[in-house]
Tab-separated table of C-alpha atoms and ligand atoms in Angstrom:
chain	number	residue	atom	x	y	z
A	1	MET	CA	108.489	89.816	81.415
A	2	SER	CA	107.582	88.045	78.164
A	3	SER	CA	106.461	89.969	75.718
A	4	ASN	CA	103.976	87.101	74.475
A	5	PRO	CA	101.682	86.704	77.270
A	6	ALA	CA	99.790	83.624	75.417
A	7	LYS	CA	103.063	82.262	75.698
A	8	ASN	CA	103.563	82.480	79.661
A	9	SER	CA	99.694	81.464	80.484
A	10	SER	CA	99.954	78.433	78.486
A	11	ARG	CA	102.915	77.186	80.399
A	12	ASN	CA	102.053	74.792	83.050
A	13	ASN	CA	104.622	73.211	86.270
A	14	ARG	CA	106.684	71.166	84.136
A	15	ASP	CA	107.743	74.191	81.483
A	16	HIS	CA	108.269	76.488	84.258
A	17	TRP	CA	110.876	74.119	86.043
A	18	GLN	CA	112.418	73.457	82.522
A	19	ILE	CA	113.654	77.348	82.815
A	20	ALA	CA	114.269	77.353	86.383
A	21	GLU	CA	116.561	74.396	86.040
A	22	SER	CA	118.344	75.747	83.163
A	23	LEU	CA	118.839	79.391	84.864
A	24	LEU	CA	118.486	79.483	88.663
A	25	PRO	CA	121.498	77.391	91.133
A	26	GLY	CA	119.567	74.592	92.667
A	27	ALA	CA	116.356	75.950	90.470
A	28	GLY	CA	115.280	78.026	93.344
A	29	LEU	CA	115.240	81.389	94.863
A	30	GLY	CA	117.782	81.037	97.717
A	31	GLY	CA	117.949	78.297	100.422
A	32	TYR	CA	115.432	76.401	99.484
A	33	SER	CA	114.775	73.684	97.259
A	34	LEU	CA	111.930	71.479	97.646
A	35	PRO	CA	112.722	67.843	96.126
A	36	ARG	CA	111.105	67.255	92.495
A	37	GLU	CA	108.271	65.587	93.319
A	38	VAL	CA	106.589	68.047	95.504
A	39	ARG	CA	107.793	71.334	94.210
A	40	PHE	CA	105.378	73.737	92.525
A	41	VAL	CA	105.752	76.901	90.817
A	42	ILE	CA	103.227	79.782	92.489
A	43	ARG	CA	100.476	81.325	90.424
A	44	GLU	CA	99.259	83.820	92.890
A	45	GLY	CA	98.437	83.599	96.848
A	46	ARG	CA	95.035	84.080	98.438
A	47	GLY	CA	94.333	84.533	101.761
A	48	GLY	CA	95.719	81.215	103.769
A	49	ARG	CA	96.016	79.371	100.413
A	50	LEU	CA	98.626	79.745	97.527
A	51	VAL	CA	97.624	78.313	93.925
A	52	SER	CA	100.538	76.693	91.517
A	53	VAL	CA	100.353	77.302	87.893
A	54	ASP	CA	98.618	74.459	87.639
A	55	GLY	CA	95.371	74.890	89.680
A	56	ARG	CA	96.285	73.269	92.867
A	57	GLU	CA	95.829	74.436	95.939
A	58	TYR	CA	97.889	74.460	99.189
A	59	VAL	CA	97.603	75.697	102.745
A	60	ASP	CA	100.487	78.375	103.145
A	61	PHE	CA	102.109	78.115	106.489
A	62	VAL	CA	105.593	79.523	104.711
A	63	CYS	CA	103.458	82.778	104.692
A	64	GLY	CA	106.504	84.700	102.849
A	65	ALA	CA	108.837	83.551	105.210
A	66	GLY	CA	106.551	85.423	107.848
A	67	ALA	CA	106.053	88.706	106.122
A	68	THR	CA	102.244	87.973	105.332
A	69	ILE	CA	101.115	88.052	108.979
A	70	ILE	CA	97.523	89.072	107.183
A	71	GLY	CA	97.576	86.703	104.310
A	72	HIS	CA	98.035	87.396	100.717
A	73	ASN	CA	96.344	90.236	99.299
A	74	HIS	CA	94.786	91.673	101.862
A	75	PRO	CA	92.324	94.046	100.088
A	76	ALA	CA	93.922	97.012	101.914
A	77	VAL	CA	97.410	96.339	100.839
A	78	ILE	CA	96.589	96.105	97.401
A	79	GLU	CA	94.554	99.094	97.621
A	80	ALA	CA	97.159	100.756	99.141
A	81	VAL	CA	100.037	99.334	96.986
A	82	ARG	CA	97.875	100.617	93.845
A	83	GLU	CA	97.517	104.065	95.001
A	84	ARG	CA	100.967	104.439	95.822
A	85	ALA	CA	102.750	102.738	92.779
A	86	GLY	CA	100.095	104.920	90.966
A	87	ARG	CA	102.457	108.144	92.327
A	88	GLY	CA	105.673	106.444	91.448
A	89	MET	CA	107.475	103.255	92.537
A	90	HIS	CA	110.889	104.719	93.439
A	91	PHE	CA	112.595	108.168	94.142
A	92	PHE	CA	115.982	108.087	95.624
A	93	GLY	CA	118.037	110.395	97.790
A	94	ALA	CA	115.306	112.764	98.588
A	95	LEU	CA	112.289	111.864	101.146
A	96	ASN	CA	109.231	110.740	100.792
A	97	ASP	CA	105.868	111.206	102.407
A	98	ALA	CA	104.881	107.225	102.858
A	99	ALA	CA	108.257	106.232	104.928
A	100	LEU	CA	107.594	109.547	106.531
A	101	GLU	CA	103.928	108.426	108.091
A	102	LEU	CA	105.788	104.909	108.891
A	103	ALA	CA	108.534	105.907	110.367
A	104	GLU	CA	106.078	108.207	112.703
A	105	GLU	CA	103.910	104.565	113.711
A	106	LEU	CA	107.394	102.601	113.971
A	107	ALA	CA	108.200	105.138	116.517
A	108	ALA	CA	105.139	105.278	118.383
A	109	ALA	CA	105.103	101.316	118.134
A	110	ILE	CA	108.337	99.566	118.858
A	111	PRO	CA	109.634	100.582	122.520
A	112	CYS	CA	113.122	101.157	122.101
A	113	ALA	CA	112.720	103.415	118.873
A	114	GLU	CA	114.252	107.106	119.562
A	115	ARG	CA	115.019	106.938	116.369
A	116	ILE	CA	114.272	104.687	112.506
A	117	ILE	CA	116.510	103.948	109.916
A	118	PHE	CA	114.962	101.959	106.460
A	119	THR	CA	116.621	99.311	104.678
A	120	THR	CA	115.259	96.963	102.055
A	121	THR	CA	115.888	93.791	103.855
A	122	GLY	CA	116.125	92.521	107.306
A	123	SER	CA	119.755	91.470	106.584
A	124	GLU	CA	120.582	94.466	105.577
A	125	ALA	CA	119.129	95.704	109.101
A	126	THR	CA	120.893	92.799	111.258
A	127	ALA	CA	124.156	94.153	109.455
A	128	TYR	CA	123.728	97.533	110.193
A	129	CYS	CA	123.159	97.143	113.912
A	130	MET	CA	126.392	94.999	114.099
A	131	ARG	CA	128.226	97.995	112.084
A	132	ILE	CA	126.495	100.850	114.568
A	133	ALA	CA	127.219	98.835	118.002
A	134	ARG	CA	130.936	98.208	116.256
A	135	ALA	CA	131.234	102.154	115.564
A	136	ALA	CA	129.612	103.685	118.895
A	137	THR	CA	131.673	100.961	121.281
A	138	GLY	CA	135.231	101.143	119.186
A	139	ARG	CA	134.856	97.006	119.874
A	140	PRO	CA	135.257	94.271	116.920
A	141	ARG	CA	133.133	91.425	118.239
A	142	VAL	CA	129.154	90.359	118.018
A	143	LEU	CA	128.310	87.717	120.339
A	144	LYS	CA	125.508	85.606	118.913
A	145	PHE	CA	123.862	82.480	119.679
A	146	GLU	CA	124.033	78.745	118.024
A	147	GLY	CA	121.714	78.412	115.370
A	148	ALA	CA	120.295	82.116	115.703
A	149	TYR	CA	119.379	83.231	112.223
A	150	HIS	CA	120.013	86.710	111.247
A	151	GLY	CA	120.059	87.014	107.458
A	152	ASN	CA	122.725	86.467	104.756
A	153	HIS	CA	125.605	88.575	105.517
A	154	ASP	CA	129.219	87.387	106.206
A	155	TYR	CA	128.590	88.373	109.939
A	156	ALA	CA	125.139	86.540	110.317
A	157	ALA	CA	127.033	83.457	108.389
A	158	PHE	CA	128.117	82.335	111.869
A	159	SER	CA	126.967	79.208	113.650
A	160	MET	CA	123.918	79.893	111.661
A	161	PHE	CA	123.342	75.942	110.898
A	162	PRO	CA	125.619	74.314	113.417
A	163	ALA	CA	125.504	70.250	112.899
A	164	ALA	CA	127.393	69.893	116.356
A	165	PRO	CA	128.086	72.094	119.492
A	166	ALA	CA	130.279	74.648	119.465
A	167	LYS	CA	133.394	75.204	121.684
A	168	TYR	CA	131.962	78.528	123.219
A	169	PRO	CA	132.807	81.379	122.451
A	170	ALA	CA	134.429	80.490	119.287
A	171	ALA	CA	132.425	80.701	116.197
A	172	LYS	CA	132.862	79.432	112.637
A	173	PRO	CA	131.259	80.381	109.548
A	174	ASP	CA	128.687	77.306	108.382
A	175	VAL	CA	129.364	78.556	104.594
A	176	GLY	CA	132.124	79.232	102.402
A	177	GLY	CA	133.567	82.209	101.146
A	178	VAL	CA	133.333	84.212	104.462
A	179	PRO	CA	137.203	85.560	105.137
A	180	VAL	CA	139.040	83.864	108.309
A	181	ALA	CA	139.758	87.011	109.398
A	182	LEU	CA	136.122	87.476	110.783
A	183	ASP	CA	136.585	84.761	112.940
A	184	ALA	CA	137.968	87.361	115.500
A	185	THR	CA	135.132	89.289	115.114
A	186	MET	CA	131.862	87.103	116.439
A	187	SER	CA	131.374	84.462	119.453
A	188	VAL	CA	128.578	82.228	120.076
A	189	ALA	CA	126.935	81.118	122.656
A	190	PRO	CA	123.862	78.410	123.558
A	191	PHE	CA	120.415	79.906	123.685
A	192	ASN	CA	118.705	80.291	127.193
A	193	ASP	CA	122.155	79.890	128.832
A	194	LEU	CA	123.006	82.997	131.330
A	195	ALA	CA	126.037	81.314	132.698
A	196	THR	CA	127.757	80.756	129.445
A	197	VAL	CA	126.802	84.143	128.286
A	198	GLU	CA	128.215	85.806	131.335
A	199	LYS	CA	131.764	83.808	131.378
A	200	ILE	CA	132.163	85.229	127.717
A	201	LEU	CA	131.069	88.618	128.616
A	202	ALA	CA	133.547	88.822	131.486
A	203	GLU	CA	136.530	87.262	129.464
A	204	GLN	CA	135.771	89.406	126.157
A	205	SER	CA	133.702	92.363	127.154
A	206	GLU	CA	137.127	94.526	126.347
A	207	GLU	CA	136.482	92.767	122.854
A	208	ILE	CA	132.537	92.768	122.753
A	209	ALA	CA	130.045	95.651	121.387
A	210	ALA	CA	127.049	93.880	121.682
A	211	VAL	CA	125.165	90.664	122.322
A	212	MET	CA	122.330	90.060	119.014
A	213	VAL	CA	119.530	87.836	119.949
A	214	GLU	CA	116.413	86.292	118.161
A	215	PRO	CA	114.030	86.940	121.038
A	216	VAL	CA	111.994	83.923	119.934
A	217	GLN	CA	115.244	81.666	118.125
A	218	ARG	CA	113.311	79.562	115.322
A	219	VAL	CA	110.867	78.043	117.630
A	220	ILE	CA	112.645	78.041	120.352
A	221	PHE	CA	111.164	80.554	123.279
A	222	PRO	CA	113.348	82.156	125.831
A	223	HIS	CA	112.992	80.760	129.189
A	224	ASP	CA	111.501	82.843	131.634
A	225	GLY	CA	114.150	85.685	132.676
A	226	PHE	CA	116.691	84.831	130.081
A	227	LEU	CA	116.078	88.128	127.789
A	228	ALA	CA	115.535	89.878	131.069
A	229	GLY	CA	119.119	88.419	131.976
A	230	LEU	CA	120.698	89.475	129.061
A	231	ARG	CA	119.591	92.499	129.420
A	232	ALA	CA	120.946	92.986	133.296
A	233	LEU	CA	124.207	91.320	132.098
A	234	THR	CA	124.527	93.498	129.199
A	235	HIS	CA	124.614	96.392	131.170
A	236	ARG	CA	126.522	95.014	133.914
A	237	TYR	CA	129.579	94.192	131.442
A	238	GLY	CA	128.943	97.898	129.555
A	239	VAL	CA	127.938	95.828	126.052
A	240	LEU	CA	125.181	96.843	123.706
A	241	LEU	CA	122.162	94.528	123.361
A	242	ILE	CA	120.497	93.999	120.351
A	243	PHE	CA	117.081	92.359	119.070
A	244	ASP	CA	116.989	90.780	116.154
A	245	GLU	CA	112.740	91.352	115.603
A	246	VAL	CA	112.709	91.189	111.739
A	247	VAL	CA	110.482	87.615	112.581
A	248	THR	CA	109.333	88.664	115.573
A	249	GLY	CA	108.343	92.647	115.362
A	250	PHE	CA	104.426	92.984	114.907
A	251	ARG	CA	104.198	89.111	115.464
A	252	LEU	CA	104.360	88.767	118.719
A	253	ALA	CA	102.727	91.725	119.810
A	254	TYR	CA	102.184	95.479	118.011
A	255	GLY	CA	105.292	96.134	120.118
A	256	GLY	CA	107.409	93.002	118.834
A	257	ALA	CA	108.895	90.971	121.639
A	258	GLN	CA	110.335	94.318	123.461
A	259	GLU	CA	105.785	94.450	124.698
A	260	TYR	CA	106.188	90.627	124.420
A	261	PHE	CA	108.738	90.292	127.035
A	262	GLY	CA	108.669	93.431	128.640
A	263	VAL	CA	112.641	93.681	127.967
A	264	ARG	CA	114.159	97.198	125.547
A	265	PRO	CA	117.312	96.647	123.762
A	266	ASP	CA	119.357	99.707	122.580
A	267	LEU	CA	118.986	98.284	119.222
A	268	ALA	CA	116.439	96.334	117.377
A	269	SER	CA	116.155	95.141	113.394
A	270	TYR	CA	112.707	94.496	111.554
A	271	GLY	CA	112.096	93.316	108.322
A	272	LYS	CA	108.817	91.031	106.572
A	273	ILE	CA	106.095	92.728	108.445
A	274	VAL	CA	107.191	96.344	108.283
A	275	GLY	CA	106.960	95.934	104.632
A	276	GLY	CA	103.481	94.093	104.522
A	277	GLY	CA	105.321	91.932	102.157
A	278	GLY	CA	107.275	94.525	100.414
A	279	PRO	CA	111.056	95.849	100.309
A	280	LEU	CA	111.524	97.649	103.288
A	281	GLY	CA	113.081	96.563	106.717
A	282	CYS	CA	114.281	99.159	109.829
A	283	VAL	CA	116.504	99.690	112.259
A	284	ALA	CA	115.342	101.282	115.380
A	285	GLY	CA	116.762	102.236	118.362
A	286	ARG	CA	118.777	104.376	120.744
A	287	ALA	CA	119.023	108.215	119.708
A	288	ASP	CA	122.764	108.221	120.451
A	289	LEU	CA	123.037	105.208	118.787
A	290	LEU	CA	121.360	105.805	115.658
A	291	GLU	CA	123.040	109.279	115.313
A	292	THR	CA	126.095	107.482	114.569
A	293	THR	CA	124.604	106.591	110.969
A	294	ASN	CA	124.135	110.541	110.408
A	295	PRO	CA	125.984	111.844	106.883
A	296	GLY	CA	126.915	115.176	108.775
A	297	ARG	CA	129.548	112.611	110.696
A	298	LYS	CA	130.978	111.152	107.190
A	299	GLY	CA	134.952	111.388	108.028
A	300	ARG	CA	134.616	110.273	111.749
A	301	ALA	CA	135.942	107.266	112.911
A	302	ASP	CA	132.291	106.540	114.413
A	303	TYR	CA	130.315	107.173	111.325
A	304	ALA	CA	128.450	104.248	110.582
A	305	TYR	CA	127.702	104.440	106.884
A	306	ILE	CA	123.949	103.296	105.682
A	307	ASN	CA	122.669	103.983	102.271
A	308	GLY	CA	120.696	101.500	100.238
A	309	THR	CA	118.702	102.667	96.832
A	310	LEU	CA	115.886	101.098	97.619
A	311	HIS	CA	115.819	101.908	101.671
A	312	GLY	CA	112.671	103.818	102.271
A	313	ASN	CA	110.929	102.533	99.140
A	314	PRO	CA	107.221	104.097	98.970
A	315	VAL	CA	105.411	101.687	97.662
A	316	ALA	CA	106.751	99.010	100.415
A	317	ALA	CA	106.197	101.666	103.069
A	318	ALA	CA	102.345	101.789	101.987
A	319	ALA	CA	102.127	98.142	102.048
A	320	GLY	CA	103.786	98.191	105.898
A	321	LEU	CA	101.382	100.695	106.528
A	322	ALA	CA	98.281	99.471	105.419
A	323	THR	CA	99.212	96.258	107.337
A	324	LEU	CA	100.250	97.981	110.538
A	325	ARG	CA	96.740	99.758	110.182
A	326	VAL	CA	94.965	96.078	110.461
A	327	LEU	CA	97.554	94.784	113.147
A	328	ARG	CA	95.850	97.890	114.907
A	329	GLU	CA	92.240	96.577	115.055
A	330	SER	CA	91.191	96.607	118.753
A	331	GLY	CA	92.087	92.901	119.926
A	332	PHE	CA	93.583	91.774	116.814
A	333	TYR	CA	96.655	89.991	118.772
A	334	ASP	CA	94.271	88.451	121.571
A	335	ARG	CA	92.135	86.770	118.630
A	336	PHE	CA	95.272	85.801	116.180
A	337	HIS	CA	96.834	84.243	119.605
A	338	ALA	CA	93.331	82.672	120.446
A	339	ARG	CA	93.067	81.144	117.028
A	340	ALA	CA	96.905	80.048	116.874
A	341	ASP	CA	96.571	78.297	120.182
A	342	GLU	CA	93.363	76.166	118.717
A	343	PHE	CA	95.516	75.655	115.679
A	344	ARG	CA	98.222	73.834	117.023
A	345	GLY	CA	95.550	71.719	119.977
A	346	ALA	CA	94.159	70.867	116.787
A	347	LEU	CA	97.544	69.297	115.425
A	348	THR	CA	98.794	68.440	118.534
A	349	ASP	CA	95.215	66.035	118.891
A	350	VAL	CA	95.891	64.750	115.367
A	351	LEU	CA	99.548	63.288	116.639
A	352	THR	CA	98.414	62.112	119.515
A	353	GLN	CA	95.427	59.848	117.843
A	354	THR	CA	97.134	58.535	115.069
A	355	GLY	CA	100.496	57.548	117.761
A	356	VAL	CA	103.245	59.752	116.315
A	357	PRO	CA	105.542	60.628	119.082
A	358	ALA	CA	106.036	64.503	117.824
A	359	ILE	CA	105.193	67.683	119.284
A	360	VAL	CA	104.254	71.331	117.343
A	361	ALA	CA	106.305	73.166	118.737
A	362	GLY	CA	106.063	76.726	119.147
A	363	ALA	CA	103.963	79.405	121.047
A	364	ALA	CA	101.908	82.425	119.804
A	365	SER	CA	101.605	82.035	115.784
A	366	PHE	CA	105.288	80.260	115.360
A	367	TRP	CA	105.215	76.282	114.801
A	368	GLN	CA	107.050	73.417	113.758
A	369	PHE	CA	107.038	69.438	114.316
A	370	LEU	CA	109.532	67.837	116.249
A	371	PHE	CA	110.032	64.274	117.760
A	372	THR	CA	110.678	65.216	121.015
A	373	GLU	CA	108.910	65.267	124.238
A	374	ARG	CA	109.453	69.045	125.394
A	375	ALA	CA	109.919	72.213	123.820
A	376	PRO	CA	113.801	72.135	122.906
A	377	ALA	CA	115.822	74.800	125.137
A	378	ASN	CA	118.363	75.423	122.256
A	379	GLN	CA	119.485	74.376	118.840
A	380	MET	CA	121.619	71.474	119.720
A	381	GLU	CA	118.334	69.784	121.623
A	382	VAL	CA	116.372	71.316	118.246
A	383	LEU	CA	118.592	68.745	116.583
A	384	ALA	CA	118.650	65.927	119.168
A	385	SER	CA	115.268	65.780	118.341
A	386	GLY	CA	115.580	63.701	114.961
A	387	MET	CA	115.186	65.856	112.155
A	388	GLN	CA	115.113	62.961	109.584
A	389	ARG	CA	111.835	62.039	111.140
A	390	SER	CA	110.151	65.758	111.223
A	391	ALA	CA	111.699	66.504	107.399
A	392	ALA	CA	109.573	62.943	105.982
A	393	LEU	CA	106.544	64.395	108.112
A	394	ASP	CA	106.599	67.722	106.747
A	395	LEU	CA	107.205	65.735	102.823
A	396	GLU	CA	104.504	64.141	103.752
A	397	LEU	CA	102.135	67.644	104.036
A	398	LEU	CA	103.730	68.644	101.012
A	399	ARG	CA	102.172	66.071	99.266
A	400	GLY	CA	98.999	66.446	101.046
A	401	GLY	CA	98.133	69.869	99.942
A	402	VAL	CA	100.472	71.991	102.715
A	403	TYR	CA	103.219	74.656	102.110
A	404	VAL	CA	105.630	74.097	104.437
A	405	LEU	CA	109.444	73.479	104.060
A	406	PRO	CA	110.868	71.012	106.075
A	407	ASN	CA	111.980	71.555	109.215
A	408	VAL	CA	111.831	75.118	108.890
A	409	ARG	CA	110.017	77.214	111.556
A	410	ARG	CA	106.506	78.258	110.493
A	411	PHE	CA	103.612	80.608	110.652
A	412	PHE	CA	99.989	80.851	111.193
A	413	SER	CA	98.311	83.932	109.740
A	414	ALA	CA	95.357	85.943	110.463
A	415	ALA	CA	93.737	84.867	107.312
A	416	HIS	CA	93.737	80.969	108.120
A	417	ASP	CA	90.426	80.095	108.755
A	418	ALA	CA	88.325	76.846	109.392
A	419	ALA	CA	88.596	75.395	106.420
A	420	ASP	CA	92.097	75.985	106.178
A	421	GLN	CA	92.204	74.207	109.542
A	422	ALA	CA	90.116	71.459	108.599
A	423	ALA	CA	92.695	70.973	105.842
A	424	VAL	CA	95.224	70.523	107.171
A	425	THR	CA	94.455	68.493	109.720
A	426	ALA	CA	92.914	65.591	107.588
A	427	ALA	CA	95.967	66.404	105.192
A	428	LEU	CA	98.574	65.522	108.892
A	429	GLY	CA	96.335	62.874	109.261
A	430	ARG	CA	97.321	61.138	106.046
A	431	ALA	CA	100.935	61.755	106.730
A	432	CYS	CA	100.944	60.315	110.190
A	433	ARG	CA	99.472	57.142	108.823
A	434	ALA	CA	101.674	56.912	105.574
A	435	LEU	CA	104.678	57.500	107.668
A	436	ALA	CA	103.447	54.226	110.101
A	437	THR	CA	103.245	52.278	107.219
B	1	PLP	C1	115.287	86.623	112.595
B	1	PLP	C2	116.021	87.102	111.487
B	1	PLP	N1	116.577	87.733	111.079
B	1	PLP	C3	116.937	88.038	109.552
B	1	PLP	C4	116.580	87.918	108.514
B	1	PLP	C5	116.723	88.368	107.417
B	1	PLP	O1	115.777	88.927	106.599
B	1	PLP	P1	115.673	89.209	105.072
B	1	PLP	O2	115.528	87.855	104.816
B	1	PLP	O3	114.678	90.061	104.587
B	1	PLP	O4	116.875	89.585	104.486
B	1	PLP	C6	115.486	86.711	108.543
B	1	PLP	C7	115.039	85.864	107.393
B	1	PLP	O5	114.000	85.247	107.457
B	1	PLP	C8	115.231	86.513	109.948
B	1	PLP	O6	114.288	85.365	110.061
């Protein structure tokens, strides 16, 4: 932090961009950098909105990549963070009371959670799930779905942003720096296609440790019976089932996708909401599987090592607990989903009235514009929808003060109110008319 607050407060968007461009690759914080004309630096978040350092307001549908389900700066979360930070930001190597209270709450909420292990991020949680599955079964491969996102590690890099269909089950990473040797540790199948999954399991069941699935893959909802079918197939072939609930956990329902779709996996990964916007994730699952991480097993081949400086961070745990308390309020999810349906309906009306041939894909609190007639079943159908037009529409929205990342699935938060809906429908109307000219 600068030792000169006056200098900081007088900086505007342009000054900040000079720093970003000279110091940060792509002038960003990760995988996204917005075009120059629409980029902005965030000064603060308030409810369903963001304010840039230049004082411009945006309705925020990125919602911290889904972490801020109850909006920014919720008073209960801020109070919990203040109180907990006042007793120490971080400890390592011993338990803390906030993490234990959160573990108890997670175990009560998550159907498959006989045990919990804490992580710092969702990526760590998915990587640990894979390691646990490999350690428990002694098999090398994980079957994932084409276009599914499981985080930033090497195994997740397979078929993350595919541009063309894979030669199933052969999996290739979409980014550089991943050792070729890892090709033999991943397989890939199209989402919503049980027949292909079954064929791969029949061919590779001796090698496959687990099937890992995002129960809602980006904005693609599973067809009726798909997740139950995966459960039945994994049982039949003696393979573990992992749900990546980093996004769906506590968003689709308090018990996540497991409760919403009524299917119980062996292991599940979490992030985002469980840390209330702070650095915390977890793995939940069967006791016998999570016991592979027990340090008492050190030295054994089935010991799955986990460790991290920030695992179970007390401030993030306090933020998570405060968030979960709000989500537990009676009727929260009914109200939340009803408002999200109303909101998607309002956006669809604007598309219809302006004659833009797109749909508002998604359900519950997930949404994204796609230029297609029906909800896609898999990643190739998403790509076939003409991503250039949806990116152009998203850019117009950004110009109009609506924060979305072009062609990235977005969220509705409980903090979005009637004024936000009015602002975004007006901005969408302008965006649609601008596209037509
Ligand atoms: C389904 C899914 N899994 C894993 C991750 C990785 O989580 P993190 O960014 O916290 O590492 C993400 C992040 O967006 C995600 O959407």
